[in-house]
mmCIF file of C-alpha atoms in Angstrom:
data_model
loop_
_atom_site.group_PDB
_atom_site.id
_atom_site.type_symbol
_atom_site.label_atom_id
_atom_site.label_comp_id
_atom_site.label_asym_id
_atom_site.label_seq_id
_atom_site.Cartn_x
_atom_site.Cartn_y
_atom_site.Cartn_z
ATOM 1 C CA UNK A 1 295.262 127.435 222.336
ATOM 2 C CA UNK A 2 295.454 125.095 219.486
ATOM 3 C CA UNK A 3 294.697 121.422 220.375
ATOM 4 C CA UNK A 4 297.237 118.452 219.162
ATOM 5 C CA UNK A 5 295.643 116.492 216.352
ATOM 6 C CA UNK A 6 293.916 119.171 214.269
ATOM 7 C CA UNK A 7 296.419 119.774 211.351
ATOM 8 C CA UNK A 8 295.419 117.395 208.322
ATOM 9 C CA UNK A 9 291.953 116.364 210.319
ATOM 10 C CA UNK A 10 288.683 116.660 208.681
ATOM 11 C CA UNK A 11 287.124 119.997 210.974
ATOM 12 C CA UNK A 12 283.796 118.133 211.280
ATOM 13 C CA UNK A 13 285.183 115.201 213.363
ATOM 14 C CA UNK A 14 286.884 117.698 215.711
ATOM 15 C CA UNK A 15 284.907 118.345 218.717
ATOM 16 C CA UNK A 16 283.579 121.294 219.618
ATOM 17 C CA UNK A 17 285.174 124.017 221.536
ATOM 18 C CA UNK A 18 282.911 123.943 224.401
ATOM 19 C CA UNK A 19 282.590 119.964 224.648
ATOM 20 C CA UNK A 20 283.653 117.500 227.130
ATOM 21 C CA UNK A 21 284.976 113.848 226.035
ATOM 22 C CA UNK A 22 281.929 111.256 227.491
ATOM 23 C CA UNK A 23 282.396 110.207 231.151
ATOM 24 C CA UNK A 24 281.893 106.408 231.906
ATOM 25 C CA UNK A 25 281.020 104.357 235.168
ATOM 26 C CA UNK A 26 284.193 102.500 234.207
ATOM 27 C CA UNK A 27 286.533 105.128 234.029
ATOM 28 C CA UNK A 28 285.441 106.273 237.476
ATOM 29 C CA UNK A 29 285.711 102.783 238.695
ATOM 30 C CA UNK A 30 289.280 101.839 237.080
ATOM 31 C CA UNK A 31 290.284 105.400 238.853
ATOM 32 C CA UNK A 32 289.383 104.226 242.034
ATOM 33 C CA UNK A 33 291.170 101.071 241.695
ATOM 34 C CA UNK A 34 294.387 103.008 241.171
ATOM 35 C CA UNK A 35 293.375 105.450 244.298
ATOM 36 C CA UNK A 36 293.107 102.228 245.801
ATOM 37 C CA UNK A 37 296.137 100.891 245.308
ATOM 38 C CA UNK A 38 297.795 104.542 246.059
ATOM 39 C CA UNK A 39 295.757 104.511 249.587
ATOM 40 C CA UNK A 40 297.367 101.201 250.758
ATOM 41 C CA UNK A 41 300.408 102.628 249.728
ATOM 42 C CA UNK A 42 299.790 105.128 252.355
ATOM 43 C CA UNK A 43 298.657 103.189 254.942
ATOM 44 C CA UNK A 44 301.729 101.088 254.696
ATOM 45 C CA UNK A 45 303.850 104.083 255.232
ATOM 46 C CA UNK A 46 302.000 105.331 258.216
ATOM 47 C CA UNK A 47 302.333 101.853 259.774
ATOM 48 C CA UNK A 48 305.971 101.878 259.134
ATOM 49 C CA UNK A 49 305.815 105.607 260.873
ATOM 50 C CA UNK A 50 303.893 104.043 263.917
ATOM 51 C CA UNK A 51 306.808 101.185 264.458
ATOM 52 C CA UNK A 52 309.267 103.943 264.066
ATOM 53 C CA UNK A 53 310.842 101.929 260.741
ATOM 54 C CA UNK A 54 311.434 105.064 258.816
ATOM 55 C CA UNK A 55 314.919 106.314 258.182
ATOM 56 C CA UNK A 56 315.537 106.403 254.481
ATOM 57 C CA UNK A 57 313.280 107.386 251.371
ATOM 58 C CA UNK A 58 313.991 104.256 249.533
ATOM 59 C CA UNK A 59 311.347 102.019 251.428
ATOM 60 C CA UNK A 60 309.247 99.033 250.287
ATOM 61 C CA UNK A 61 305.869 101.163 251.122
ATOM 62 C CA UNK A 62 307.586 104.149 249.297
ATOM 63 C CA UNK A 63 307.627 101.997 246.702
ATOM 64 C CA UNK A 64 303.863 100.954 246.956
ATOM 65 C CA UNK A 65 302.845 104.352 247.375
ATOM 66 C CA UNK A 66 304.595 106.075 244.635
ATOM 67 C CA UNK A 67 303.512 103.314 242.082
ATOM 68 C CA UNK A 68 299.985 103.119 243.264
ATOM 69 C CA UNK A 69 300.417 107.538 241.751
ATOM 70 C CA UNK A 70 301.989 106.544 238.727
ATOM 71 C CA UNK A 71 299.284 104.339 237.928
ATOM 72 C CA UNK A 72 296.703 107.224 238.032
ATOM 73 C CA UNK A 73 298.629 109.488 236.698
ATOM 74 C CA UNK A 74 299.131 107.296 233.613
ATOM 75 C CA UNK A 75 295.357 106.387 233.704
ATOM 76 C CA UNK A 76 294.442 110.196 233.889
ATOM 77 C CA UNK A 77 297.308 111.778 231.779
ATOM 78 C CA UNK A 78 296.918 109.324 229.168
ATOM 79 C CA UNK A 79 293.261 109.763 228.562
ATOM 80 C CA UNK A 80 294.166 113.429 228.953
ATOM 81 C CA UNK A 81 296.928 113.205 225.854
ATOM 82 C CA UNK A 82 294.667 110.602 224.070
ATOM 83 C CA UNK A 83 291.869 113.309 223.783
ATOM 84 C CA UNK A 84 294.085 116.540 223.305
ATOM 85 C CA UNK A 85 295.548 114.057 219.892
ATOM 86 C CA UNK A 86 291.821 113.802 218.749
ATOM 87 C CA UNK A 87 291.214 117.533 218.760
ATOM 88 C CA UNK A 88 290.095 118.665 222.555
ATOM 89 C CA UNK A 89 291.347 121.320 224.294
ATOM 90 C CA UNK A 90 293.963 121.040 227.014
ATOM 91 C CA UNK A 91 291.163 122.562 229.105
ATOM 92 C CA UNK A 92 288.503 120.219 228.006
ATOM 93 C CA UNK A 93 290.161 116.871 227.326
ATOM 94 C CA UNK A 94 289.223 114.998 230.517
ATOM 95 C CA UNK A 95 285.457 114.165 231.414
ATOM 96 C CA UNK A 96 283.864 117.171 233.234
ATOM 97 C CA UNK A 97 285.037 116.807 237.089
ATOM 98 C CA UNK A 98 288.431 115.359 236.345
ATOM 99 C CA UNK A 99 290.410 118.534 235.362
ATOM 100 C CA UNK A 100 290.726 118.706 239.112
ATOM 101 C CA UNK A 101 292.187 115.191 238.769
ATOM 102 C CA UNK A 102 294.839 116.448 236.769
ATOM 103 C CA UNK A 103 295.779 119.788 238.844
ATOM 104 C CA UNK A 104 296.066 116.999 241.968
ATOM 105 C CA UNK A 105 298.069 114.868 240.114
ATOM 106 C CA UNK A 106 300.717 117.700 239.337
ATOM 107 C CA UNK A 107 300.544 119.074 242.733
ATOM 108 C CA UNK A 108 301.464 115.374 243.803
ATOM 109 C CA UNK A 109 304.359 115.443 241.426
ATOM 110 C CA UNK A 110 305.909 118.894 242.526
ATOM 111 C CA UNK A 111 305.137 117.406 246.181
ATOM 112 C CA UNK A 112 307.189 114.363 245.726
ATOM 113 C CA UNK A 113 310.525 115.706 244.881
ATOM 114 C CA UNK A 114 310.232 118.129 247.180
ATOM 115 C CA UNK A 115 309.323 115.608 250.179
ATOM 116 C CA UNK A 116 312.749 113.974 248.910
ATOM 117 C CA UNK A 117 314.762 117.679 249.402
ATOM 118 C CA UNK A 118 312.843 118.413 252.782
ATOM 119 C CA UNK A 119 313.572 114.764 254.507
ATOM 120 C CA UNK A 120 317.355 115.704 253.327
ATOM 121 C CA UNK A 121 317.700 119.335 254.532
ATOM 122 C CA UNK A 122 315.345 118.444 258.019
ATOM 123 C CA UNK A 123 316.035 115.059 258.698
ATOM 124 C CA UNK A 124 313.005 112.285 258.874
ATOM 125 C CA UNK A 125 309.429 113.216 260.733
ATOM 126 C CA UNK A 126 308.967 111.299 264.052
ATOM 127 C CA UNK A 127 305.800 111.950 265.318
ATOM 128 C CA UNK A 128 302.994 113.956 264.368
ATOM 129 C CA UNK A 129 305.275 115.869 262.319
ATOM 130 C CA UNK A 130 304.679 113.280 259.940
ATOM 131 C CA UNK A 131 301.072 114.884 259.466
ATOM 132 C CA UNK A 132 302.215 118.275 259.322
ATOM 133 C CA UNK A 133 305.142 118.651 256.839
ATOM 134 C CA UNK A 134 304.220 120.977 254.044
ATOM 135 C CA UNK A 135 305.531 118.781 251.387
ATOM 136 C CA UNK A 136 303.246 115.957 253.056
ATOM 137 C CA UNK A 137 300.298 117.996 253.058
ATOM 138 C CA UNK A 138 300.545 118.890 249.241
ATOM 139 C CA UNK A 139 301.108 115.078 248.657
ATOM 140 C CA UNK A 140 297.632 114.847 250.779
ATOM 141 C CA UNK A 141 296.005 117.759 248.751
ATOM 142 C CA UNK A 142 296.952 116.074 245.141
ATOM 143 C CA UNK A 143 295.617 112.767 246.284
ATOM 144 C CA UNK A 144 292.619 113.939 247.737
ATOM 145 C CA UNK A 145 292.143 116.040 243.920
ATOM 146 C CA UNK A 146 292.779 113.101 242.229
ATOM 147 C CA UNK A 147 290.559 110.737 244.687
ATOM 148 C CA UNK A 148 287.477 112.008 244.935
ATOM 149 C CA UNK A 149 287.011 112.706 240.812
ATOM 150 C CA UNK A 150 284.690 110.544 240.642
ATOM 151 C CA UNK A 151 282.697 111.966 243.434
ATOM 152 C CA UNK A 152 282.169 115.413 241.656
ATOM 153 C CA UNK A 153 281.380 113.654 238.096
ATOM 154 C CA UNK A 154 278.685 112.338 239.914
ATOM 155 C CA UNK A 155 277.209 115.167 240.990
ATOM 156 C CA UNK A 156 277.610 116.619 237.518
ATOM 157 C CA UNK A 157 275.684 113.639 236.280
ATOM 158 C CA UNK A 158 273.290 114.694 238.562
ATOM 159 C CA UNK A 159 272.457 118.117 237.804
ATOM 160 C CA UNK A 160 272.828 117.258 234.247
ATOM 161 C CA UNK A 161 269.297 114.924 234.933
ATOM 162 C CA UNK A 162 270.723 111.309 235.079
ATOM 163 C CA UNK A 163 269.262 109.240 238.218
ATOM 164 C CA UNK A 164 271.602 107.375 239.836
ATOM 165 C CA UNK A 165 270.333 104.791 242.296
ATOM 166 C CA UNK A 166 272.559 101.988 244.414
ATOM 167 C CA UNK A 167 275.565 100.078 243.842
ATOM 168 C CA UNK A 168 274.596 98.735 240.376
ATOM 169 C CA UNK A 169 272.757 101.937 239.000
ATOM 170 C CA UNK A 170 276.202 104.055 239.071
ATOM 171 C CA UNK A 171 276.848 105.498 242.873
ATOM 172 C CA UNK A 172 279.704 102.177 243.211
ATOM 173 C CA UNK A 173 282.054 105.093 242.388
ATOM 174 C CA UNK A 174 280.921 107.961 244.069
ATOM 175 C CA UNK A 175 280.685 105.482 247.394
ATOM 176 C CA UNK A 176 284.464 104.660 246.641
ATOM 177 C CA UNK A 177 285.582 108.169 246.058
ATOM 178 C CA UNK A 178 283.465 108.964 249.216
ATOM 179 C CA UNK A 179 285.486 106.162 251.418
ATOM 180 C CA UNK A 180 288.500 107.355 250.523
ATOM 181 C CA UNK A 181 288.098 110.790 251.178
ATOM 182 C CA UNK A 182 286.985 109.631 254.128
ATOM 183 C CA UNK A 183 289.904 107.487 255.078
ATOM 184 C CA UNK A 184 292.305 109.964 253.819
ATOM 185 C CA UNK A 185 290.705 112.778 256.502
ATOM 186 C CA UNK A 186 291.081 110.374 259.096
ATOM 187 C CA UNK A 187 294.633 109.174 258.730
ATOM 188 C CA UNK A 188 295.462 113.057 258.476
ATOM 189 C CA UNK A 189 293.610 113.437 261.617
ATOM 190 C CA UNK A 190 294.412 110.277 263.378
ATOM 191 C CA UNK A 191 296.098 112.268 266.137
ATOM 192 C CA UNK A 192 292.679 112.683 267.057
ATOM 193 C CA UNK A 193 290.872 109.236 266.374
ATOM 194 C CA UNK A 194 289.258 107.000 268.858
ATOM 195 C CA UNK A 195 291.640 104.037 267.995
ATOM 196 C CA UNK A 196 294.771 106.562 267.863
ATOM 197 C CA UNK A 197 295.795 105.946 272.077
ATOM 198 C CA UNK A 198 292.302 104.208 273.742
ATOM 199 C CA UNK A 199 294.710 102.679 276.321
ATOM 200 C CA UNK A 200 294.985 106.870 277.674
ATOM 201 C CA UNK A 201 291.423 106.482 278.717
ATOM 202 C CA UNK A 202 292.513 103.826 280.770
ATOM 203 C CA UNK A 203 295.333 104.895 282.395
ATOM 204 C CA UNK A 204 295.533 105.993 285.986
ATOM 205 C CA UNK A 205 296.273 109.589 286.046
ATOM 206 C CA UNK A 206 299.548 110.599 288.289
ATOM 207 C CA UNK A 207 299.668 114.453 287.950
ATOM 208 C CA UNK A 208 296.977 116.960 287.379
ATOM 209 C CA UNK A 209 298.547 118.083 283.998
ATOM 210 C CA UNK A 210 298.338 114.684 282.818
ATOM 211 C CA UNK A 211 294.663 114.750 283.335
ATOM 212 C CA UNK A 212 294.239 117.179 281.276
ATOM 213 C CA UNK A 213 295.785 116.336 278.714
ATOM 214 C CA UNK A 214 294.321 112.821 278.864
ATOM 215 C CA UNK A 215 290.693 114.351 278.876
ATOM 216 C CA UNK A 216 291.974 116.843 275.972
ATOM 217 C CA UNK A 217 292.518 114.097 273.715
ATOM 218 C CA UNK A 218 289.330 111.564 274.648
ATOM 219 C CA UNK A 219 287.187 115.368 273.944
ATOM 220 C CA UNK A 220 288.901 115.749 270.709
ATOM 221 C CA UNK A 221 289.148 112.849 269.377
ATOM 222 C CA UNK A 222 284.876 112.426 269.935
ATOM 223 C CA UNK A 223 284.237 115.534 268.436
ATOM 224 C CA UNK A 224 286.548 115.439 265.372
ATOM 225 C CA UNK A 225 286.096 111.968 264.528
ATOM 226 C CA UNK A 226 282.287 112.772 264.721
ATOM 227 C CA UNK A 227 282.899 116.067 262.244
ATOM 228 C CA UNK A 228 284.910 114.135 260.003
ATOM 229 C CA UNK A 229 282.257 111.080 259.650
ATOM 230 C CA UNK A 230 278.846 113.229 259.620
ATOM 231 C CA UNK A 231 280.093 115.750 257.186
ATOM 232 C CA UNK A 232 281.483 113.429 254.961
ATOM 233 C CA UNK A 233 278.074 111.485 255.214
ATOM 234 C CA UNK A 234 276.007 114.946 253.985
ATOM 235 C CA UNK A 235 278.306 115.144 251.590
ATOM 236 C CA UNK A 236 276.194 112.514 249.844
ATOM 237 C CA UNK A 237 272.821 112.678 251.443
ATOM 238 C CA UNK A 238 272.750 115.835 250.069
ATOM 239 C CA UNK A 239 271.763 114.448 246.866
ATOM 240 C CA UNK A 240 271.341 110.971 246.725
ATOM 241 C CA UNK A 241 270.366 108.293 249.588
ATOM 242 C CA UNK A 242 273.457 105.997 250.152
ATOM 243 C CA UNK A 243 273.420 102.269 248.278
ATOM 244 C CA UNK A 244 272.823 99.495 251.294
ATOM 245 C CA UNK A 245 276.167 98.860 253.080
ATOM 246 C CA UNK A 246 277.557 102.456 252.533
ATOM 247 C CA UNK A 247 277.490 103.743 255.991
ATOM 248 C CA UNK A 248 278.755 100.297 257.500
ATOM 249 C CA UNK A 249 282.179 100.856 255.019
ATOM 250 C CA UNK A 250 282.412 104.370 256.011
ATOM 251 C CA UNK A 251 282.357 103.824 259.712
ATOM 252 C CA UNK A 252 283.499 100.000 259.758
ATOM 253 C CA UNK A 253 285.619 100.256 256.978
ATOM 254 C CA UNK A 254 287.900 103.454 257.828
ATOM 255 C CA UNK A 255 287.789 102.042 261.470
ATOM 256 C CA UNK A 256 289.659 98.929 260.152
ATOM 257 C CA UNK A 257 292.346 100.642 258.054
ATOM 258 C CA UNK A 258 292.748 103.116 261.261
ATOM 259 C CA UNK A 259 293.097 99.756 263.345
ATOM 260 C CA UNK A 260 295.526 98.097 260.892
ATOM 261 C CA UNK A 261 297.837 100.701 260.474
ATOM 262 C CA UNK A 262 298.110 100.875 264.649
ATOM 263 C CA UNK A 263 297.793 97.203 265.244
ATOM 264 C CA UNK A 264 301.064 97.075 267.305
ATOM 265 C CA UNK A 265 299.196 99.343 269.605
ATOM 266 C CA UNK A 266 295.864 99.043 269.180
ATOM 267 C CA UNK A 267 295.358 95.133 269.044
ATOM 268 C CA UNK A 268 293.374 94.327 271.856
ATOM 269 C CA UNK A 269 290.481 96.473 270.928
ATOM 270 C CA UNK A 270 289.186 95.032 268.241
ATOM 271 C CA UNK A 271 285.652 94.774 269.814
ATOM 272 C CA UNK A 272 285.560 98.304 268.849
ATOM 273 C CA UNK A 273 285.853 97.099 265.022
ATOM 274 C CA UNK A 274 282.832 94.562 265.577
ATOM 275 C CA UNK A 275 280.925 97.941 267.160
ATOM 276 C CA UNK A 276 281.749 99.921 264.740
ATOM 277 C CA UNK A 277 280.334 97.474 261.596
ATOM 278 C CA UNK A 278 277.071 96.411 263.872
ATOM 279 C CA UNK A 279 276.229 100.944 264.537
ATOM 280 C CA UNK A 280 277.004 101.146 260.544
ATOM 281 C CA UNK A 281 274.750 98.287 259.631
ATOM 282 C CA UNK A 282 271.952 99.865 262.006
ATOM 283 C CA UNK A 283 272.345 103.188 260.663
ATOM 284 C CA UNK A 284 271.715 101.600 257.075
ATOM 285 C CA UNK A 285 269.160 99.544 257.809
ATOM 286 C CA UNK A 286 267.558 102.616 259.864
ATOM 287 C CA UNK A 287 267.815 105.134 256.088
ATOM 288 C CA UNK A 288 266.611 102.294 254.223
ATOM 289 C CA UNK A 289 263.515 101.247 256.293
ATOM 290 C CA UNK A 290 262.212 104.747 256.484
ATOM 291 C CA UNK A 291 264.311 106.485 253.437
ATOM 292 C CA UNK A 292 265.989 108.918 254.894
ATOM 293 C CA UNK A 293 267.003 111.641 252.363
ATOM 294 C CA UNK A 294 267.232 115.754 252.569
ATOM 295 C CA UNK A 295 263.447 115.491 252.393
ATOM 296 C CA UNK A 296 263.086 113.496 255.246
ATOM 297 C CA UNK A 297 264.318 116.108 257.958
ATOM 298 C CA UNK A 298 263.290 114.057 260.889
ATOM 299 C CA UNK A 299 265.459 111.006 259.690
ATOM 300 C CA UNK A 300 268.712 113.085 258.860
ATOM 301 C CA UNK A 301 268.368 115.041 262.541
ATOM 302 C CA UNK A 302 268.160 111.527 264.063
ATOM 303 C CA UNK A 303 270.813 109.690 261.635
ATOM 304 C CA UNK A 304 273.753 112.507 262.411
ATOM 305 C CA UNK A 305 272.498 112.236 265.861
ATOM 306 C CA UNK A 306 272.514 108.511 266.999
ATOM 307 C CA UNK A 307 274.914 107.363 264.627
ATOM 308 C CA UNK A 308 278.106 109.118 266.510
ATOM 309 C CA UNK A 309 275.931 108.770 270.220
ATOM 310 C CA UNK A 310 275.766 105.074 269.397
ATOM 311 C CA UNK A 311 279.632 104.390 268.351
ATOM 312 C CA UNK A 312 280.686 106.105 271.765
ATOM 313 C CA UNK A 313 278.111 104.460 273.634
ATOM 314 C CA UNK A 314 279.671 101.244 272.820
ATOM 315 C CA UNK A 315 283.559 102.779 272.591
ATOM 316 C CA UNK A 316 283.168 103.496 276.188
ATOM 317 C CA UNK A 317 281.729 100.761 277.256
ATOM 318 C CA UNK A 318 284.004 98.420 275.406
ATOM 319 C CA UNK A 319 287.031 100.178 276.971
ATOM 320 C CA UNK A 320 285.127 100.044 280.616
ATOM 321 C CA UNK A 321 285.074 95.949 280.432
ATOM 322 C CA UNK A 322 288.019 95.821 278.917
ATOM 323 C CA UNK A 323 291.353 97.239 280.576
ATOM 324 C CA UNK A 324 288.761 99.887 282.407
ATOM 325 C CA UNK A 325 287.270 103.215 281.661
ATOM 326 C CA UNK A 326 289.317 106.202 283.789
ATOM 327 C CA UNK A 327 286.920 108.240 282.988
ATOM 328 C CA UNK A 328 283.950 109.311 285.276
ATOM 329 C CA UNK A 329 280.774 109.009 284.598
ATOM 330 C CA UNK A 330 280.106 112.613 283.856
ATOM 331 C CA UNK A 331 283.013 112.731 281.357
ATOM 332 C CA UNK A 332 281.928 109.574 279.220
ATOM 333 C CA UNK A 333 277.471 110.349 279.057
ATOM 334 C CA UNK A 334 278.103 113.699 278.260
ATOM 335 C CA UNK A 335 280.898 113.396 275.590
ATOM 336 C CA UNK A 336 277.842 111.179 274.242
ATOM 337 C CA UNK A 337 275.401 113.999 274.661
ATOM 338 C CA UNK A 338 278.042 116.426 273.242
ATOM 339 C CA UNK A 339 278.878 113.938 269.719
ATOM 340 C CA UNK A 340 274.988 113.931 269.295
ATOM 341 C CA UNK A 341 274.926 117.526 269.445
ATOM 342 C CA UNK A 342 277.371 118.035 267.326
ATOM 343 C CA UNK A 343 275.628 115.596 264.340
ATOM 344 C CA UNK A 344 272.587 117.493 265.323
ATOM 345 C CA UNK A 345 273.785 120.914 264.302
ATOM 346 C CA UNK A 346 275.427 119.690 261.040
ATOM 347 C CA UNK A 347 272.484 118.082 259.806
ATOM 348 C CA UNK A 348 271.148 121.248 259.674
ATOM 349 C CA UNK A 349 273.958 122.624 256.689
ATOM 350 C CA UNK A 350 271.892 120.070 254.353
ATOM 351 C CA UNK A 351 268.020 120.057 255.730
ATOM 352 C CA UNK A 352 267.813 123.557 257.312
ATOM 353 C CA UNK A 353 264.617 124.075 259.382
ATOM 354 C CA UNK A 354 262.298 126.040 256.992
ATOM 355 C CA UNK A 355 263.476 125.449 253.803
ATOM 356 C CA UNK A 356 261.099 124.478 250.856
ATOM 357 C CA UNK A 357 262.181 121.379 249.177
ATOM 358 C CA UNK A 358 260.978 120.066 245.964
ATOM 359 C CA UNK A 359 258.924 116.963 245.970
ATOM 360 C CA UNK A 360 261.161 113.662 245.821
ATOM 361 C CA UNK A 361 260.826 112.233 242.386
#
């Protein structure tokens, strides 16, 4: 397909057709700013979903989410146009990693009108509906494409031979595009978060089928909440060891935003906030002091192992001197047993047992 720009253009100054326009630390940080601003967007919506304020599409966190897209799509598309004008192909006009940027960003704008047609033909979402709608999830899909860009051009930097090493040395963007994919997964799954209903491990149980559904939910929200974080972690410790502070605003930070959007519910147990930034500050000071990396097997079995064991250790026990644990004892030690199983087994999707590794540089 001809490009736009190449009529009257000296051929020499065109790129070539197999090139890629330069990708930037910048540009991955400005995108982030705008996936940002799209994220509290969402967060205000889900909030407004918790206090049962929705009943129109015209809303003030509408308004914040759907601007927070247009900025990236006007950040994206425009580089996208700017660099099909100086001769690249449609195909090739974005930095390598970011064509799935683009593909997000129109899935995100077929989504939205659609979202409009659905709420009129089947009325507004009032519970977990909310995280089920089709039109929803596409919205999700695009802004998880479009989010975690900078993630994958990392990665491409990577196997391209550029070292990337903390916060200053390029990974402040692939941390970013790693929290929010984070904190995207776990608003999707809040259903099954530990700050979603903690008063139901409190409550006295009245009927037998209560019961079980009460210990459904404290099982399921342990082990997702545990899948979500510890895969999300390998994600990076496949290739690079995390920047200082990285695990703290993965566990503390998406714990926050979690707590936020349910504060009318969730207020009094903000302890578990405190927990959850002293167990992420641990775990980094932990892969720091002995490097913990996909060459150091030992560390990775024991950092997707204690990390969830510790946050429930101190979930539990915060809820037990608080407004009191329901639970017995064999339900709470072994869901702790059964979380560090559960990091145990991932761990071994990025250090399996007899691999051979090359030597760390």
């Amino acid at each position: 397909m001809a490009s736009i720009g190449r009529i009257g253009r000296n051929v020499s100054s065109l790129p070539r057709p197999d090139e890629y326009p330069p990708s930037s630390i910048t540009f991955d940080f400005m995108s982030m700013v705008f996936a940002a601003w799209w994220l509290v967007g969402l967060f205000a919506d889900g909030a407004a979903h918790a206090r049962n304020a929705v009943d129109t599409f015209f809303t003030p966190w509408h308004l914040i989410l759907y601007s927070g897209f247009l900025a990236v799509a006007l950040w994206i598309g425009g580089l996208q146009l700017r660099n099909m004008y100086k001769g690249y192909s449609i195909w090739r006009a974005l930095p390598r990693g970011y064509l799935l940027a683009l593909v997000g960003i129109i899935l995100f704008a077929i989504a939205a009108p659609l979202d409009f047609i659905w709420h009129d033909v089947f009325g507004f979402e009032l519970r977990l509906d909310a995280l089920l709608s089709p039109p929803h999830l596409m919205l999700i899909t695009g802004a998880m494409l479009f989010g975690t860009a900078p993630l994958r051009t990392a990665w491409i930097r990577l196997q391209q031979g550029e070292k990337l090493v903390g916060w200053r040395g390029g990974l402040a963007p692939m941390v970013l595009s790693l929290f929010f994919f984070m904190v995207t997964t776990a608003f999707m799954t809040q259903y099954a978060h530990p700050l979603a209903s903690p008063r139901w491990l409190s409550s006295p149980y009245s009927v037998e089928i209560e019961m079980y559904r009460t210990d459904l939910w404290g099982i399921a929200s342990a082990h997702i909440s545990t899948f979500v974080l510890i895969s999300i972690l390998l994600l990076s410790l496949r290739f690079w060891p995390l920047p200082f502070g990285s695990i703290t605003l993965l566990v503390g930070g998406s714990m926050f935003m979690l707590w936020v959007m349910r504060a009318s519910k969730v207020m009094n147990y903000w302890p578990v906030l405190v927990w959850a930034v002293v167990i992420g500050l641990a775990a980094d000071c932990a892969m720091h002091y002995w490097k913990i990396d996909r060459h150091n097997r030992l560390g990775i079995r024991l950092l997707c192992s204690l990390l969830p064991a510790g946050f429930f250790l101190g979930y539990y026990l915060i809820i037990m001197a608080g407004p009191g644990l329901t639970w017995i004892t064999h339900m709470w030690t072994g869901m702790i047993f059964e979380v560090a199983i559960v990091g145990l087994m991932l761990s071994f999707l990025v250090a399996p047992p007899y691999e051979t590794l090359p030597k760390a540089d």
